[in-house]
Short mmCIF file of C-alpha atoms in Angstrom, two decimals:
data_model
loop_
_atom_site.label_atom_id
_atom_site.label_comp_id
_atom_site.label_asym_id
_atom_site.label_seq_id
_atom_site.Cartn_x
_atom_site.Cartn_y
_atom_site.Cartn_z
CA LEU A 4 109.01 127.79 136.17
CA ALA A 5 105.65 126.68 134.77
CA ASP A 6 103.00 129.04 133.39
CA MET A 7 100.27 126.48 134.10
CA ILE A 8 100.08 123.43 136.34
CA VAL A 9 97.35 120.87 135.66
CA LEU A 10 96.49 118.47 138.50
CA ILE A 11 94.71 115.46 137.02
CA GLY A 12 93.01 112.86 139.21
CA SER A 13 95.05 114.06 142.15
CA ASN A 14 94.12 115.61 145.46
CA ALA A 15 97.71 116.74 145.89
CA ALA A 16 96.74 118.91 148.87
CA TRP A 17 96.13 115.75 150.92
CA CYS A 18 98.07 113.03 149.13
CA HIS A 19 101.19 114.94 148.14
CA PRO A 20 101.32 117.80 150.66
CA VAL A 21 104.96 118.73 150.15
CA SER A 22 104.51 119.04 146.37
CA PHE A 23 101.23 120.89 146.87
CA GLN A 24 102.81 123.41 149.25
CA ARG A 25 105.46 124.10 146.61
CA ILE A 26 102.71 124.63 144.01
CA ARG A 27 100.88 126.96 146.42
CA ALA A 28 104.10 128.90 147.07
CA ALA A 29 104.70 129.21 143.30
CA LYS A 30 101.13 130.51 142.86
CA ASP A 31 101.62 133.00 145.71
CA ALA A 32 104.90 134.20 144.18
CA ASN A 33 103.41 134.40 140.68
CA PRO A 34 99.63 135.06 140.67
CA ALA A 35 99.68 134.76 136.85
CA LEU A 36 100.48 131.03 137.23
CA LYS A 37 97.37 129.13 136.15
CA ILE A 38 96.29 126.14 138.22
CA VAL A 39 93.77 123.72 136.71
CA VAL A 40 92.32 120.80 138.65
CA ILE A 41 90.76 118.01 136.59
CA ASP A 42 88.90 115.75 138.99
CA PRO A 43 85.26 114.70 139.39
CA ARG A 44 85.49 115.73 143.05
CA LYS A 45 85.94 119.20 144.47
CA THR A 46 88.93 118.56 146.70
CA SER A 47 91.18 120.75 148.83
CA SER A 48 93.44 121.11 145.79
CA CYS A 49 90.71 123.26 144.21
CA ASP A 50 91.36 125.97 146.83
CA ILE A 51 94.14 127.42 144.64
CA ALA A 52 92.64 126.51 141.26
CA ASP A 53 91.87 129.07 138.59
CA LEU A 54 89.74 126.42 136.90
CA HIS A 55 88.21 123.20 138.22
CA LEU A 56 87.02 120.78 135.57
CA ALA A 57 84.73 118.39 137.46
CA LEU A 58 84.55 115.93 134.60
CA ALA A 59 82.43 112.80 134.56
CA PRO A 60 84.30 109.85 136.10
CA GLY A 61 86.30 107.87 133.56
CA THR A 62 86.45 110.57 130.88
CA ASP A 63 90.05 111.72 131.42
CA ALA A 64 91.29 110.18 128.15
CA ILE A 65 88.45 111.86 126.25
CA ILE A 66 89.34 115.34 127.50
CA PHE A 67 93.00 114.86 126.52
CA ASN A 68 92.21 113.23 123.17
CA GLY A 69 90.01 116.26 122.54
CA LEU A 70 92.91 118.51 123.49
CA LEU A 71 95.23 116.70 121.09
CA HIS A 72 92.76 117.16 118.26
CA TYR A 73 92.28 120.82 119.26
CA LEU A 74 96.05 121.43 119.15
CA TYR A 75 96.13 119.84 115.69
CA LYS A 76 93.25 122.01 114.45
CA GLN A 77 94.98 125.13 115.82
CA ASN A 78 98.11 124.19 113.83
CA ARG A 79 100.16 124.03 117.03
CA LEU A 80 101.88 120.68 116.55
CA ASP A 81 105.66 120.78 116.72
CA LEU A 82 106.15 118.62 113.65
CA ASN A 83 109.94 118.67 113.92
CA PHE A 84 109.84 117.38 117.51
CA ILE A 85 107.21 114.78 116.60
CA GLU A 86 109.32 113.52 113.67
CA GLN A 87 112.49 113.29 115.76
CA HIS A 88 111.11 111.94 119.04
CA THR A 89 107.94 109.92 118.48
CA GLU A 90 106.72 106.79 116.75
CA HIS A 91 103.21 106.25 115.38
CA PHE A 92 102.09 109.77 116.30
CA ASP A 93 99.77 109.80 113.27
CA ALA A 94 97.91 106.81 114.70
CA ALA A 95 97.48 108.57 118.07
CA LEU A 96 96.21 111.68 116.33
CA ALA A 97 93.82 109.63 114.18
CA LEU A 98 92.42 107.94 117.31
CA ALA A 99 92.02 111.30 119.04
CA THR A 100 90.27 112.71 116.00
CA GLU A 101 87.99 109.67 115.76
CA SER A 102 87.07 109.69 119.44
CA ALA A 103 87.06 113.37 120.41
CA ALA A 104 87.15 115.77 117.46
CA ASP A 105 84.22 117.99 118.42
CA LEU A 106 84.69 120.30 121.42
CA VAL A 107 80.93 120.51 122.03
CA GLU A 108 80.65 116.71 122.05
CA VAL A 109 83.72 116.32 124.30
CA ALA A 110 82.22 118.81 126.78
CA LYS A 111 78.93 116.90 126.73
CA ARG A 112 80.60 113.49 127.21
CA CYS A 113 82.75 114.84 130.04
CA ASN A 114 79.79 116.67 131.63
CA LEU A 115 81.63 120.00 131.43
CA ALA A 116 80.62 123.48 130.40
CA GLU A 117 81.85 124.04 126.86
CA SER A 118 83.23 127.45 127.87
CA ASP A 119 85.35 125.94 130.68
CA LEU A 120 86.73 123.24 128.39
CA LYS A 121 87.61 125.85 125.77
CA VAL A 122 89.43 127.99 128.36
CA PHE A 123 91.49 124.96 129.41
CA TYR A 124 92.32 124.09 125.80
CA GLN A 125 93.28 127.70 125.01
CA TRP A 126 95.51 127.97 128.07
CA PHE A 127 97.22 124.67 127.22
CA GLU A 128 97.74 125.88 123.65
CA THR A 129 99.01 129.40 124.39
CA LEU A 130 100.89 129.25 127.68
CA PRO A 131 104.51 128.40 126.94
CA LYS A 132 105.26 126.14 129.92
CA VAL A 133 102.63 123.63 131.03
CA MET A 134 103.11 120.84 133.57
CA SER A 135 100.58 118.02 133.88
CA LEU A 136 100.75 116.26 137.25
CA TYR A 137 98.73 113.11 137.75
CA SER A 138 98.53 110.40 140.35
CA GLN A 139 96.38 107.54 141.60
CA GLY A 140 93.14 108.78 140.06
CA ILE A 141 94.79 108.25 136.70
CA ASN A 142 97.38 105.55 137.33
CA GLN A 143 95.11 103.11 139.15
CA SER A 144 92.21 103.42 136.76
CA SER A 145 91.16 100.36 134.76
CA SER A 146 92.17 102.39 131.67
CA GLY A 147 95.15 104.13 133.29
CA THR A 148 97.54 103.41 130.43
CA ASP A 149 95.17 105.04 127.94
CA LYS A 150 94.74 108.08 130.18
CA VAL A 151 98.47 108.53 130.73
CA ASN A 152 99.12 108.09 127.00
CA ALA A 153 96.51 110.74 126.18
CA ILE A 154 98.16 113.22 128.59
CA ILE A 155 101.68 112.49 127.33
CA ASN A 156 100.59 112.75 123.68
CA CYS A 157 99.49 116.35 124.23
CA HIS A 158 102.94 117.26 125.55
CA LEU A 159 104.64 115.37 122.73
CA ALA A 160 102.48 117.26 120.23
CA LEU A 161 103.86 120.57 121.49
CA GLY A 162 107.42 119.34 121.97
CA SER A 163 107.12 120.22 125.65
CA ILE A 164 108.99 117.32 127.20
CA GLY A 165 112.45 117.52 128.71
CA LYS A 166 112.45 121.31 129.11
CA PRO A 167 112.32 123.32 132.36
CA GLY A 168 108.84 124.06 133.68
CA MET A 169 106.92 121.77 131.33
CA GLY A 170 105.89 118.22 130.65
CA PRO A 171 103.89 115.35 132.13
CA PHE A 172 104.79 114.02 135.57
CA SER A 173 103.39 111.23 137.72
CA LEU A 174 103.31 112.24 141.37
CA THR A 175 103.38 108.57 142.37
CA GLY A 176 106.20 106.10 142.61
CA GLN A 177 104.50 103.58 140.34
CA PRO A 178 103.28 105.38 137.20
CA THR A 179 101.41 103.40 134.57
#
């Protein structure tokens, strides 16, 4: 049901083959489905990707803090959802703004082309149903909790949790 699936720190093609085959089948059935792989490595999961963001290792939280700030600047926050379902969202937004407010700087810190980062941010902002799937590359990082929080905060900002075809999801059995 998703319009975009983001694989973050996950070579799902090898490590989660059943899930990956379902993603591939969804892409085959709906070529408009966007697949984004965010991983320093070019893995087999990139075979079906519309966009591969080969970010610098350890910069996952930066890219998502930048996304949160971008969503704020685009006036896309679902303030009603945030008010009803979050606590301390202002603090998370302030941290994102402090650490990753400038798209050019985020691209530089993540070692990404600014144009690719902007495409990802625009897709995340405009496509109605986005799923973010992450696994060991995120969960087992020394800053895994920060990375997972940054991903989840972007979905909270849009009110895209608990609805079909959208939201964050750990592909592992032991998420952070």
